[in-house]
Amino acid sequence: MTDSPSSPKDTVTLTNNSSGKSVELPLIAGTVGPKVMDIRSLYSDMDLFTYDPGYTSTGSCKSAITYIDGDEGVLLHRGYPIEEIAEHGDFLEAAFLILKGELPNDAQMTKFVTDISRHSMLNEQISFFFRGFRRDSHPMAVMCGVVGAMAAFYHDSININDPHQRMVASYRLIAKMPTVVAWTYKYAMGQPFIYPRNDLDYASNFLHMMFATPCEPYKVNPTLARAMDRILILHADHEQNASTSTVRLAGSSGANPFACIAAGIASLWGPAHGGANEAVLAMLHEIGSKERIPEFLKRAKDKNDPFRLMGFGHRVYKNYDPRAKIMQRTCHEVLDELGIKDEPLLELAMELERIALSDEYFIERKLFPNVDFYSGIIFRAMGIPTQMFTSLFALARTVGWIAQWNEMLTDPEQKIGRPRQLYVGAPPRHYLPLHQRG
Ligand code: SDX
């Protein structure tokens, strides 16, 4: 990747026809993917801002972590295809890769697993935070609060300028998120917290904390643990999505890692983003039967109707989300393992997908199922309440958020994020005393 044009042709000439001003903007090539036009000098050279609400054509940073080719439906983590990582790896191996840039060797993996296991407990005082919430609080509200408040405890890992403290905070967040999520669930259920166990792998430990009780031994189903581990891999990182961009923007001001991850949790909560997995299940329940699918597809196309087909469409993927294919396969695996035959919601989801993918509106707009379309059916089959679905997404995405946060802080070009705007408000005017106003 070069920061300067490799040849004169690697520039774009921008001419402002009204002022006659021109500027040569360098084109920068990455490893793969489209080149970027470096517009950092645009305002100083041309007295112009760019305008790109939603950042549809704007690169916010350089990153070596994840690459997505939306047209081809390709997702790479540090160059490795998601399909290969999901097939052959496990979540902590993926976490090591995403965080450190290379697949771990045997010794590195053993140490990483041990380190993460030994950071999985929460300070006992933190358990009292949960009690401040209503039992019927949305789990994402509890997670925002508890994760943000972790900054009040782990003072020895909030100095963002100390690489060691950054890594300690990174390990703590990856290690403790399953405990936070499981305890959020237990608190809502009115059941006692179950402590993490260092003899269990990451996904098994999470399921054990979710479903064990002090009253009797609980054996984690290894097929479900493998499925959960794979689902966590699929949700680990995804380039500069809304919540990751939120974490980067919060981190660019120098905010501590716990505050930044809490900000990411807040952004992920939205139904257009991580909240979609919860919204998909609500949508399937609302549709109710295959006979009503045409009615809802009609609504999804109606610009005057706010209804959207949840779990469908993506800002980047204009092809099938590679994660959704693996999720669909995992869905069948989990239902088979649990002996759930003819799950009506899965039947409905597959029929909805079949019809939508043959509908001109969806074909024309290249709308395909995304990672959220099948996840809720799997989680529900595992006994996880709908309101917890996005919390599981946050659990997995903590790896990506923290890796991107570290990358942002070590980027020599990083500055505080501060976009500009197109002002369309009132023209300059003077204050009128009350008695002079109409
Ligand atoms: C995630 O960014 C990421 O990487 C996110 C994520 C990650 O891992 O971090 O992949 C996770 O958030 C997946 C997306 C989950 N959200 C949903 O499933 C909610 C439903 N999807 C839509 O809200 C929508 O597709 C978005 C928000 C995902 C993408 O929105 P865009 O890119 O802004 O798309 P758009 O609004 O520009 O859509 C283009 C057209 C529009 O129609 P026209 O104005 O061209 O006529 O497609 C239509 C949209 O109305 N459209 C849909 C639709 N999604 C887009 N129409 C009906 N149903 C949909 N789901």
Short mmCIF file of C-alpha atoms and ligand atoms in Angstrom, two decimals:
data_model
loop_
_atom_site.label_atom_id
_atom_site.label_comp_id
_atom_site.label_asym_id
_atom_site.label_seq_id
_atom_site.Cartn_x
_atom_site.Cartn_y
_atom_site.Cartn_z
CA MET A 1 0.00 0.00 0.00
CA THR A 2 1.53 3.33 -0.98
CA ASP A 3 0.62 6.77 0.33
CA SER A 4 1.90 8.62 -2.69
CA PRO A 5 0.75 8.14 -6.27
CA SER A 6 2.90 5.48 -7.95
CA SER A 7 2.74 7.41 -11.24
CA PRO A 8 1.33 10.72 -12.54
CA LYS A 9 -1.79 8.86 -13.71
CA ASP A 10 -2.50 7.93 -10.09
CA THR A 11 -4.18 11.23 -9.43
CA VAL A 12 -7.59 12.74 -9.95
CA THR A 13 -7.89 16.29 -11.21
CA LEU A 14 -10.76 18.15 -9.60
CA THR A 15 -11.81 21.41 -11.19
CA ASN A 16 -14.32 23.79 -9.69
CA ASN A 17 -15.99 25.16 -12.81
CA SER A 18 -17.46 28.14 -10.98
CA SER A 19 -14.18 29.31 -9.46
CA GLY A 20 -11.86 27.86 -12.08
CA LYS A 21 -9.70 26.39 -9.26
CA SER A 22 -8.20 22.93 -9.84
CA VAL A 23 -6.41 20.44 -7.63
CA GLU A 24 -4.57 17.18 -8.24
CA LEU A 25 -5.73 14.65 -5.65
CA PRO A 26 -3.55 11.56 -5.14
CA LEU A 27 -5.05 8.09 -5.58
CA ILE A 28 -3.89 5.61 -2.93
CA ALA A 29 -4.01 1.87 -3.59
CA GLY A 30 -4.67 -0.69 -0.87
CA THR A 31 -3.75 -4.38 -0.93
CA VAL A 32 -7.00 -5.24 -2.69
CA GLY A 33 -10.17 -3.29 -3.43
CA PRO A 34 -10.91 0.13 -4.88
CA LYS A 35 -8.29 2.88 -4.70
CA VAL A 36 -9.11 5.90 -2.54
CA MET A 37 -8.92 9.54 -3.51
CA ASP A 38 -6.98 11.40 -0.83
CA ILE A 39 -9.07 14.54 -0.20
CA ARG A 40 -7.30 15.72 2.95
CA SER A 41 -6.13 18.91 1.21
CA LEU A 42 -9.48 19.62 -0.44
CA TYR A 43 -10.72 22.32 1.96
CA SER A 44 -7.37 24.12 2.16
CA ASP A 45 -6.83 23.92 -1.63
CA MET A 46 -10.38 24.36 -2.88
CA ASP A 47 -12.37 25.79 0.03
CA LEU A 48 -14.76 22.88 -0.47
CA PHE A 49 -16.09 20.10 1.77
CA THR A 50 -17.31 16.73 0.48
CA TYR A 51 -20.89 15.71 1.20
CA ASP A 52 -21.60 12.03 1.88
CA PRO A 53 -24.36 11.38 4.45
CA GLY A 54 -24.02 7.78 5.67
CA TYR A 55 -20.47 7.70 4.29
CA THR A 56 -21.58 5.58 1.31
CA SER A 57 -18.44 6.54 -0.67
CA THR A 58 -16.11 7.64 2.13
CA GLY A 59 -13.18 5.77 3.64
CA SER A 60 -12.64 6.85 7.24
CA CYS A 61 -9.31 5.12 7.87
CA LYS A 62 -6.74 2.64 6.70
CA SER A 63 -7.21 -0.81 8.16
CA ALA A 64 -5.47 -4.17 7.82
CA ILE A 65 -8.04 -6.14 9.80
CA THR A 66 -11.02 -6.97 7.56
CA TYR A 67 -11.71 -6.71 3.85
CA ILE A 68 -15.17 -6.99 2.29
CA ASP A 69 -15.92 -7.27 -1.42
CA GLY A 70 -19.64 -6.53 -1.39
CA ASP A 71 -20.19 -7.35 -5.05
CA GLU A 72 -18.56 -10.77 -4.78
CA GLY A 73 -19.77 -11.54 -1.25
CA VAL A 74 -16.21 -11.91 0.05
CA LEU A 75 -15.21 -11.38 3.71
CA LEU A 76 -11.56 -11.72 4.78
CA HIS A 77 -10.08 -11.35 8.24
CA ARG A 78 -6.35 -10.54 7.94
CA GLY A 79 -6.56 -12.11 4.46
CA TYR A 80 -8.25 -15.36 5.49
CA PRO A 81 -11.77 -16.08 4.09
CA ILE A 82 -14.49 -16.18 6.73
CA GLU A 83 -15.62 -19.57 5.40
CA GLU A 84 -12.20 -21.14 6.19
CA ILE A 85 -11.94 -19.54 9.63
CA ALA A 86 -15.49 -20.63 10.52
CA GLU A 87 -14.87 -24.14 9.19
CA HIS A 88 -11.47 -24.87 10.70
CA GLY A 89 -10.90 -22.39 13.53
CA ASP A 90 -12.52 -21.40 16.80
CA PHE A 91 -13.55 -18.05 18.20
CA LEU A 92 -10.48 -17.39 20.35
CA GLU A 93 -8.21 -18.32 17.45
CA ALA A 94 -10.17 -15.86 15.29
CA ALA A 95 -9.90 -13.29 18.08
CA PHE A 96 -6.12 -13.71 18.20
CA LEU A 97 -5.94 -13.36 14.40
CA ILE A 98 -8.16 -10.26 14.32
CA LEU A 99 -6.40 -8.65 17.29
CA LYS A 100 -2.77 -9.50 16.46
CA GLY A 101 -2.76 -10.00 12.68
CA GLU A 102 -1.56 -13.60 12.40
CA LEU A 103 -2.91 -17.04 13.24
CA PRO A 104 -1.38 -18.17 16.56
CA ASN A 105 1.09 -21.05 16.84
CA ASP A 106 0.49 -23.70 19.44
CA ALA A 107 2.29 -21.91 22.28
CA GLN A 108 0.66 -18.56 21.48
CA MET A 109 -2.78 -20.15 21.37
CA THR A 110 -2.29 -21.94 24.69
CA LYS A 111 -1.14 -18.72 26.37
CA PHE A 112 -3.95 -16.64 24.83
CA VAL A 113 -6.64 -19.11 25.92
CA THR A 114 -5.18 -19.22 29.43
CA ASP A 115 -4.91 -15.43 29.66
CA ILE A 116 -8.49 -14.93 28.47
CA SER A 117 -9.84 -17.62 30.83
CA ARG A 118 -8.09 -15.98 33.76
CA HIS A 119 -9.62 -12.58 33.01
CA SER A 120 -13.20 -13.88 32.69
CA MET A 121 -14.30 -13.01 36.24
CA LEU A 122 -15.83 -9.61 36.97
CA ASN A 123 -14.79 -7.62 40.03
CA GLU A 124 -17.34 -8.76 42.62
CA GLN A 125 -18.45 -5.16 43.17
CA ILE A 126 -19.61 -5.02 39.54
CA SER A 127 -22.22 -7.67 40.33
CA PHE A 128 -24.04 -4.99 42.33
CA PHE A 129 -24.44 -2.80 39.23
CA PHE A 130 -26.96 -5.26 37.81
CA ARG A 131 -29.17 -4.81 40.85
CA GLY A 132 -29.66 -1.17 39.98
CA PHE A 133 -31.64 -2.14 36.86
CA ARG A 134 -35.25 -3.27 36.60
CA ARG A 135 -35.44 -7.01 35.92
CA ASP A 136 -37.28 -6.26 32.68
CA SER A 137 -34.59 -3.85 31.39
CA HIS A 138 -33.51 -4.46 27.81
CA PRO A 139 -30.22 -6.41 28.01
CA MET A 140 -28.49 -3.87 25.76
CA ALA A 141 -29.37 -1.10 28.22
CA VAL A 142 -27.78 -3.16 31.01
CA MET A 143 -24.71 -3.87 28.88
CA CYS A 144 -24.23 -0.20 28.03
CA GLY A 145 -24.30 0.62 31.72
CA VAL A 146 -22.18 -2.22 33.06
CA VAL A 147 -19.48 -2.07 30.37
CA GLY A 148 -19.19 1.71 30.60
CA ALA A 149 -18.94 1.43 34.39
CA MET A 150 -16.03 -1.02 34.09
CA ALA A 151 -13.90 2.09 33.61
CA ALA A 152 -14.64 2.83 37.27
CA PHE A 153 -12.89 -0.40 38.25
CA TYR A 154 -10.06 -1.27 35.98
CA HIS A 155 -8.00 1.88 36.50
CA ASP A 156 -4.80 0.01 35.63
CA SER A 157 -5.94 -0.45 32.01
CA ILE A 158 -7.39 2.88 30.93
CA ASN A 159 -4.24 4.75 29.90
CA ILE A 160 -4.68 4.57 26.14
CA ASN A 161 -1.11 5.74 25.52
CA ASP A 162 0.38 2.70 27.26
CA PRO A 163 0.50 -0.32 24.89
CA HIS A 164 0.56 -2.71 27.84
CA GLN A 165 -2.55 -1.14 29.39
CA ARG A 166 -4.29 -1.19 26.00
CA MET A 167 -3.64 -4.92 25.68
CA VAL A 168 -4.75 -5.61 29.27
CA ALA A 169 -8.00 -3.73 28.61
CA SER A 170 -8.41 -5.64 25.32
CA TYR A 171 -8.01 -9.00 27.04
CA ARG A 172 -10.30 -7.98 29.90
CA LEU A 173 -13.09 -6.93 27.54
CA ILE A 174 -12.85 -10.07 25.39
CA ALA A 175 -12.69 -12.25 28.49
CA LYS A 176 -15.41 -10.57 30.54
CA MET A 177 -18.05 -9.92 27.89
CA PRO A 178 -19.49 -13.47 28.09
CA THR A 179 -19.79 -13.03 31.86
CA VAL A 180 -21.51 -9.64 31.45
CA VAL A 181 -23.95 -11.04 28.87
CA ALA A 182 -24.71 -14.20 30.84
CA TRP A 183 -25.20 -12.26 34.08
CA THR A 184 -27.50 -9.81 32.24
CA TYR A 185 -29.62 -12.83 31.30
CA LYS A 186 -29.49 -14.38 34.78
CA TYR A 187 -30.49 -11.08 36.39
CA ALA A 188 -33.50 -10.78 34.07
CA MET A 189 -34.47 -14.37 34.93
CA GLY A 190 -34.13 -13.77 38.67
CA GLN A 191 -31.58 -16.58 38.87
CA PRO A 192 -28.23 -16.44 40.68
CA PHE A 193 -25.13 -15.55 38.69
CA ILE A 194 -23.04 -18.51 37.55
CA TYR A 195 -19.31 -17.87 37.65
CA PRO A 196 -17.01 -18.54 34.69
CA ARG A 197 -15.10 -21.83 34.64
CA ASN A 198 -11.52 -22.01 33.37
CA ASP A 199 -11.87 -25.67 32.41
CA LEU A 200 -14.42 -24.84 29.67
CA ASP A 201 -13.75 -23.40 26.24
CA TYR A 202 -15.02 -19.89 25.48
CA ALA A 203 -18.39 -20.81 23.97
CA SER A 204 -19.05 -23.66 26.41
CA ASN A 205 -18.20 -21.39 29.32
CA PHE A 206 -20.69 -18.82 28.03
CA LEU A 207 -23.48 -21.38 27.60
CA HIS A 208 -22.70 -22.78 31.05
CA MET A 209 -22.98 -19.32 32.63
CA MET A 210 -26.25 -18.80 30.73
CA PHE A 211 -28.03 -22.04 31.53
CA ALA A 212 -26.42 -23.72 34.56
CA THR A 213 -27.93 -23.30 38.03
CA PRO A 214 -26.41 -24.01 41.45
CA CYS A 215 -28.97 -26.76 41.98
CA GLU A 216 -27.54 -29.45 39.71
CA PRO A 217 -24.65 -30.14 37.33
CA TYR A 218 -25.21 -28.70 33.84
CA LYS A 219 -23.55 -30.33 30.82
CA VAL A 220 -23.09 -28.11 27.80
CA ASN A 221 -24.18 -29.76 24.55
CA PRO A 222 -20.95 -29.85 22.48
CA THR A 223 -22.83 -29.48 19.19
CA LEU A 224 -24.54 -26.34 20.47
CA ALA A 225 -21.24 -25.04 21.86
CA ARG A 226 -19.59 -25.56 18.47
CA ALA A 227 -22.51 -23.80 16.78
CA MET A 228 -22.31 -20.90 19.22
CA ASP A 229 -18.54 -20.68 18.72
CA ARG A 230 -19.04 -20.52 14.95
CA ILE A 231 -21.74 -17.85 15.30
CA LEU A 232 -19.38 -15.77 17.42
CA ILE A 233 -16.73 -16.06 14.69
CA LEU A 234 -19.23 -14.85 12.09
CA HIS A 235 -20.01 -11.75 14.16
CA ALA A 236 -16.46 -10.91 15.26
CA ASP A 237 -15.58 -8.04 12.92
CA HIS A 238 -16.91 -6.41 9.79
CA GLU A 239 -14.77 -3.46 8.64
CA GLN A 240 -16.09 0.05 9.35
CA ASN A 241 -19.74 -0.69 10.19
CA ALA A 242 -21.76 1.76 12.28
CA SER A 243 -20.80 0.43 15.70
CA THR A 244 -17.12 -0.01 14.83
CA SER A 245 -17.04 3.52 13.44
CA THR A 246 -18.66 4.65 16.70
CA VAL A 247 -15.90 2.96 18.71
CA ARG A 248 -13.23 4.55 16.51
CA LEU A 249 -14.81 8.00 16.77
CA ALA A 250 -15.15 7.73 20.55
CA GLY A 251 -11.58 6.44 20.80
CA SER A 252 -10.23 9.25 18.62
CA SER A 253 -10.95 11.72 21.45
CA GLY A 254 -8.81 9.63 23.82
CA ALA A 255 -11.77 8.11 25.67
CA ASN A 256 -10.95 4.98 27.68
CA PRO A 257 -11.56 1.54 26.13
CA PHE A 258 -14.55 0.66 28.32
CA ALA A 259 -16.34 3.89 27.38
CA CYS A 260 -15.57 3.27 23.70
CA ILE A 261 -16.93 -0.28 23.78
CA ALA A 262 -20.04 0.94 25.63
CA ALA A 263 -20.53 3.44 22.79
CA GLY A 264 -20.21 0.58 20.29
CA ILE A 265 -22.84 -1.41 22.20
CA ALA A 266 -25.19 1.57 22.04
CA SER A 267 -24.77 1.90 18.28
CA LEU A 268 -25.12 -1.82 17.63
CA TRP A 269 -28.48 -1.81 19.46
CA GLY A 270 -30.27 -0.08 16.58
CA PRO A 271 -32.62 -2.28 14.45
CA ALA A 272 -30.87 -1.15 11.26
CA HIS A 273 -27.66 -2.70 12.64
CA GLY A 274 -27.18 -5.35 15.31
CA GLY A 275 -30.73 -4.99 16.57
CA ALA A 276 -31.90 -6.54 13.30
CA ASN A 277 -31.55 -10.11 14.61
CA GLU A 278 -34.13 -9.36 17.30
CA ALA A 279 -36.27 -7.50 14.73
CA VAL A 280 -36.18 -10.47 12.30
CA LEU A 281 -37.87 -12.73 14.81
CA ALA A 282 -40.48 -10.09 15.62
CA MET A 283 -41.08 -9.72 11.87
CA LEU A 284 -41.45 -13.48 11.34
CA HIS A 285 -43.94 -13.66 14.20
CA GLU A 286 -45.85 -10.70 12.70
CA ILE A 287 -45.95 -12.32 9.25
CA GLY A 288 -47.13 -15.51 10.93
CA SER A 289 -47.78 -17.61 7.82
CA LYS A 290 -46.53 -18.11 4.28
CA GLU A 291 -49.86 -16.85 2.97
CA ARG A 292 -49.11 -13.40 4.39
CA ILE A 293 -45.64 -13.08 2.82
CA PRO A 294 -46.90 -11.18 -0.29
CA GLU A 295 -48.62 -8.63 1.97
CA PHE A 296 -45.39 -7.91 3.83
CA LEU A 297 -43.24 -7.84 0.69
CA LYS A 298 -45.66 -5.23 -0.65
CA ARG A 299 -45.20 -3.21 2.53
CA ALA A 300 -41.39 -3.56 2.29
CA LYS A 301 -41.49 -1.98 -1.18
CA ASP A 302 -43.84 0.82 -0.19
CA LYS A 303 -41.84 4.00 0.40
CA ASN A 304 -44.66 5.35 2.55
CA ASP A 305 -44.49 2.34 4.83
CA PRO A 306 -41.57 2.31 7.31
CA PHE A 307 -41.61 -1.52 7.25
CA ARG A 308 -38.39 -3.04 5.93
CA LEU A 309 -37.62 -6.71 5.44
CA MET A 310 -35.43 -7.19 8.52
CA GLY A 311 -32.36 -9.35 7.98
CA PHE A 312 -32.34 -8.32 4.32
CA GLY A 313 -30.13 -5.82 2.53
CA HIS A 314 -26.74 -4.42 3.39
CA ARG A 315 -24.78 -1.23 2.81
CA VAL A 316 -21.83 -3.16 1.40
CA TYR A 317 -23.01 -6.63 0.33
CA LYS A 318 -24.79 -6.49 -3.03
CA ASN A 319 -24.52 -10.26 -3.08
CA TYR A 320 -25.35 -12.95 -0.58
CA ASP A 321 -23.69 -12.17 2.80
CA PRO A 322 -21.20 -15.07 3.15
CA ARG A 323 -22.00 -15.20 6.85
CA ALA A 324 -25.70 -15.73 6.16
CA LYS A 325 -24.95 -18.92 4.18
CA ILE A 326 -23.00 -20.36 7.11
CA MET A 327 -25.71 -19.22 9.53
CA GLN A 328 -28.39 -21.01 7.48
CA ARG A 329 -26.34 -24.22 7.55
CA THR A 330 -25.75 -23.82 11.29
CA CYS A 331 -29.48 -23.30 11.78
CA HIS A 332 -30.23 -26.70 10.28
CA GLU A 333 -27.44 -28.29 12.39
CA VAL A 334 -28.81 -26.85 15.64
CA LEU A 335 -32.45 -27.74 14.89
CA ASP A 336 -31.39 -31.29 13.94
CA GLU A 337 -29.32 -31.62 17.13
CA LEU A 338 -32.29 -30.46 19.20
CA GLY A 339 -34.66 -32.74 17.32
CA ILE A 340 -36.75 -29.77 16.21
CA LYS A 341 -38.52 -30.87 13.06
CA ASP A 342 -40.40 -28.46 10.78
CA GLU A 343 -39.64 -25.34 12.82
CA PRO A 344 -42.37 -23.02 11.47
CA LEU A 345 -40.23 -19.90 11.79
CA LEU A 346 -37.42 -21.49 9.76
CA GLU A 347 -39.89 -22.71 7.14
CA LEU A 348 -41.34 -19.21 6.98
CA ALA A 349 -37.88 -17.57 6.79
CA MET A 350 -36.76 -19.86 3.97
CA GLU A 351 -39.99 -19.27 2.03
CA LEU A 352 -39.63 -15.52 2.59
CA GLU A 353 -36.05 -15.70 1.30
CA ARG A 354 -37.10 -17.78 -1.71
CA ILE A 355 -39.87 -15.39 -2.72
CA ALA A 356 -37.87 -12.21 -2.04
CA LEU A 357 -34.87 -13.42 -4.05
CA SER A 358 -37.10 -13.93 -7.08
CA ASP A 359 -38.82 -10.56 -6.70
CA GLU A 360 -37.75 -7.80 -9.13
CA TYR A 361 -37.63 -5.14 -6.38
CA PHE A 362 -35.07 -7.13 -4.36
CA ILE A 363 -33.16 -8.33 -7.40
CA GLU A 364 -32.87 -4.83 -8.83
CA ARG A 365 -31.62 -3.44 -5.52
CA LYS A 366 -29.38 -6.46 -4.87
CA LEU A 367 -31.01 -7.14 -1.53
CA PHE A 368 -29.96 -10.48 -0.04
CA PRO A 369 -30.24 -12.05 3.41
CA ASN A 370 -27.59 -10.73 5.80
CA VAL A 371 -25.97 -12.16 8.89
CA ASP A 372 -29.03 -11.33 11.00
CA PHE A 373 -31.59 -13.23 8.95
CA TYR A 374 -31.10 -16.70 10.47
CA SER A 375 -29.31 -16.00 13.75
CA GLY A 376 -32.47 -15.37 15.73
CA ILE A 377 -33.98 -18.73 14.79
CA ILE A 378 -30.84 -20.46 16.05
CA PHE A 379 -30.69 -18.48 19.28
CA ARG A 380 -34.39 -19.08 19.95
CA ALA A 381 -33.91 -22.83 19.42
CA MET A 382 -31.05 -22.71 21.94
CA GLY A 383 -33.42 -21.20 24.51
CA ILE A 384 -32.03 -17.68 24.33
CA PRO A 385 -34.73 -15.01 24.71
CA THR A 386 -35.26 -12.67 21.74
CA GLN A 387 -34.19 -9.59 23.69
CA MET A 388 -30.77 -11.20 24.26
CA PHE A 389 -29.96 -11.68 20.57
CA THR A 390 -28.21 -8.36 20.06
CA SER A 391 -26.25 -8.84 23.28
CA LEU A 392 -24.75 -11.97 21.73
CA PHE A 393 -23.84 -9.95 18.67
CA ALA A 394 -22.14 -7.41 20.99
CA LEU A 395 -20.30 -10.22 22.79
CA ALA A 396 -18.72 -11.36 19.54
CA ARG A 397 -18.17 -7.92 18.03
CA THR A 398 -16.18 -6.83 21.09
CA VAL A 399 -13.21 -8.57 19.43
CA GLY A 400 -13.54 -6.47 16.29
CA TRP A 401 -14.26 -3.27 18.15
CA ILE A 402 -11.19 -3.64 20.37
CA ALA A 403 -8.94 -4.64 17.47
CA GLN A 404 -10.08 -1.63 15.44
CA TRP A 405 -9.68 0.60 18.50
CA ASN A 406 -6.08 -0.56 18.96
CA GLU A 407 -5.40 -0.11 15.24
CA MET A 408 -6.81 3.42 15.32
CA LEU A 409 -4.62 4.39 18.30
CA THR A 410 -1.45 3.09 16.63
CA ASP A 411 -2.22 4.74 13.27
CA PRO A 412 0.26 7.65 12.81
CA GLU A 413 -2.33 9.42 10.70
CA GLN A 414 -5.05 9.17 13.31
CA LYS A 415 -6.65 12.46 14.41
CA ILE A 416 -9.73 13.22 16.46
CA GLY A 417 -12.72 12.46 14.24
CA ARG A 418 -14.52 15.69 13.45
CA PRO A 419 -16.66 15.69 10.27
CA ARG A 420 -17.91 18.97 8.77
CA GLN A 421 -21.41 19.70 7.37
CA LEU A 422 -23.48 21.54 4.80
CA TYR A 423 -25.20 24.27 6.84
CA VAL A 424 -28.81 24.81 5.74
CA GLY A 425 -30.08 26.75 8.76
CA ALA A 426 -31.03 30.42 9.19
CA PRO A 427 -28.73 33.04 7.61
CA PRO A 428 -26.75 35.29 10.03
CA ARG A 429 -29.16 37.59 11.95
CA HIS A 430 -29.21 39.70 15.16
CA TYR A 431 -30.85 39.07 18.52
CA LEU A 432 -34.23 40.75 19.05
CA PRO A 433 -35.39 41.72 22.53
CA LEU A 434 -38.60 39.95 23.59
CA HIS A 435 -40.82 43.02 23.15
CA GLN A 436 -39.67 43.40 19.53
CA ARG A 437 -40.55 39.84 18.49
CA GLY A 438 -43.71 39.03 16.54
C1 SDX B 1 -25.73 -5.45 10.10
O1 SDX B 1 -22.41 -2.49 8.07
C2 SDX B 1 -22.25 -3.69 8.45
O2 SDX B 1 -21.29 -4.33 8.14
C3 SDX B 1 -23.34 -4.19 9.39
C4 SDX B 1 -23.27 -5.65 9.76
C5 SDX B 1 -22.06 -5.93 10.60
O3 SDX B 1 -21.64 -7.11 10.64
O4 SDX B 1 -21.60 -5.02 11.31
O5 SDX B 1 -23.22 -6.45 8.60
C6 SDX B 1 -24.48 -6.07 10.58
O6 SDX B 1 -26.09 -4.41 10.59
C7 SDX B 1 -26.49 -6.11 8.99
C8 SDX B 1 -27.73 -5.27 8.53
C9 SDX B 1 -28.87 -5.54 9.54
N1 SDX B 1 -30.01 -4.66 9.24
C10 SDX B 1 -31.14 -5.12 8.72
O7 SDX B 1 -31.31 -6.28 8.35
C11 SDX B 1 -32.26 -4.08 8.64
C12 SDX B 1 -32.93 -4.14 7.26
N2 SDX B 1 -31.96 -3.65 6.26
C13 SDX B 1 -32.11 -2.26 5.84
O8 SDX B 1 -32.46 -1.38 6.88
C14 SDX B 1 -30.91 -1.82 4.99
O9 SDX B 1 -30.70 -2.79 4.06
C15 SDX B 1 -29.60 -1.49 5.66
C16 SDX B 1 -29.76 -0.52 6.76
C17 SDX B 1 -28.94 -2.73 6.18
C18 SDX B 1 -28.70 -0.90 4.58
O10 SDX B 1 -29.23 0.30 4.24
P1 SDX B 1 -28.61 1.18 3.06
O11 SDX B 1 -27.31 0.71 2.58
O12 SDX B 1 -28.71 2.58 3.51
O13 SDX B 1 -29.59 0.84 1.91
P2 SDX B 1 -30.52 1.82 1.23
O14 SDX B 1 -31.48 2.35 2.24
O15 SDX B 1 -29.69 2.79 0.45
O16 SDX B 1 -31.29 0.80 0.27
C19 SDX B 1 -31.21 0.91 -1.12
C20 SDX B 1 -32.63 0.59 -1.58
C21 SDX B 1 -33.67 1.56 -1.02
O17 SDX B 1 -34.72 1.57 -1.94
P3 SDX B 1 -34.76 2.79 -3.09
O18 SDX B 1 -34.74 4.12 -2.32
O19 SDX B 1 -33.50 2.60 -3.91
O20 SDX B 1 -36.03 2.57 -3.83
O21 SDX B 1 -33.02 -0.70 -1.08
C22 SDX B 1 -34.16 -0.56 -0.23
C23 SDX B 1 -34.19 0.88 0.22
O22 SDX B 1 -35.51 1.27 0.56
N3 SDX B 1 -33.95 -1.46 0.91
C24 SDX B 1 -34.89 -2.25 1.42
C25 SDX B 1 -34.26 -2.98 2.43
N4 SDX B 1 -32.97 -2.62 2.52
C26 SDX B 1 -32.79 -1.67 1.57
N5 SDX B 1 -36.20 -2.41 1.12
C27 SDX B 1 -36.88 -3.31 1.87
N6 SDX B 1 -36.34 -4.06 2.87
C28 SDX B 1 -35.02 -3.92 3.17
N7 SDX B 1 -34.48 -4.66 4.15
#
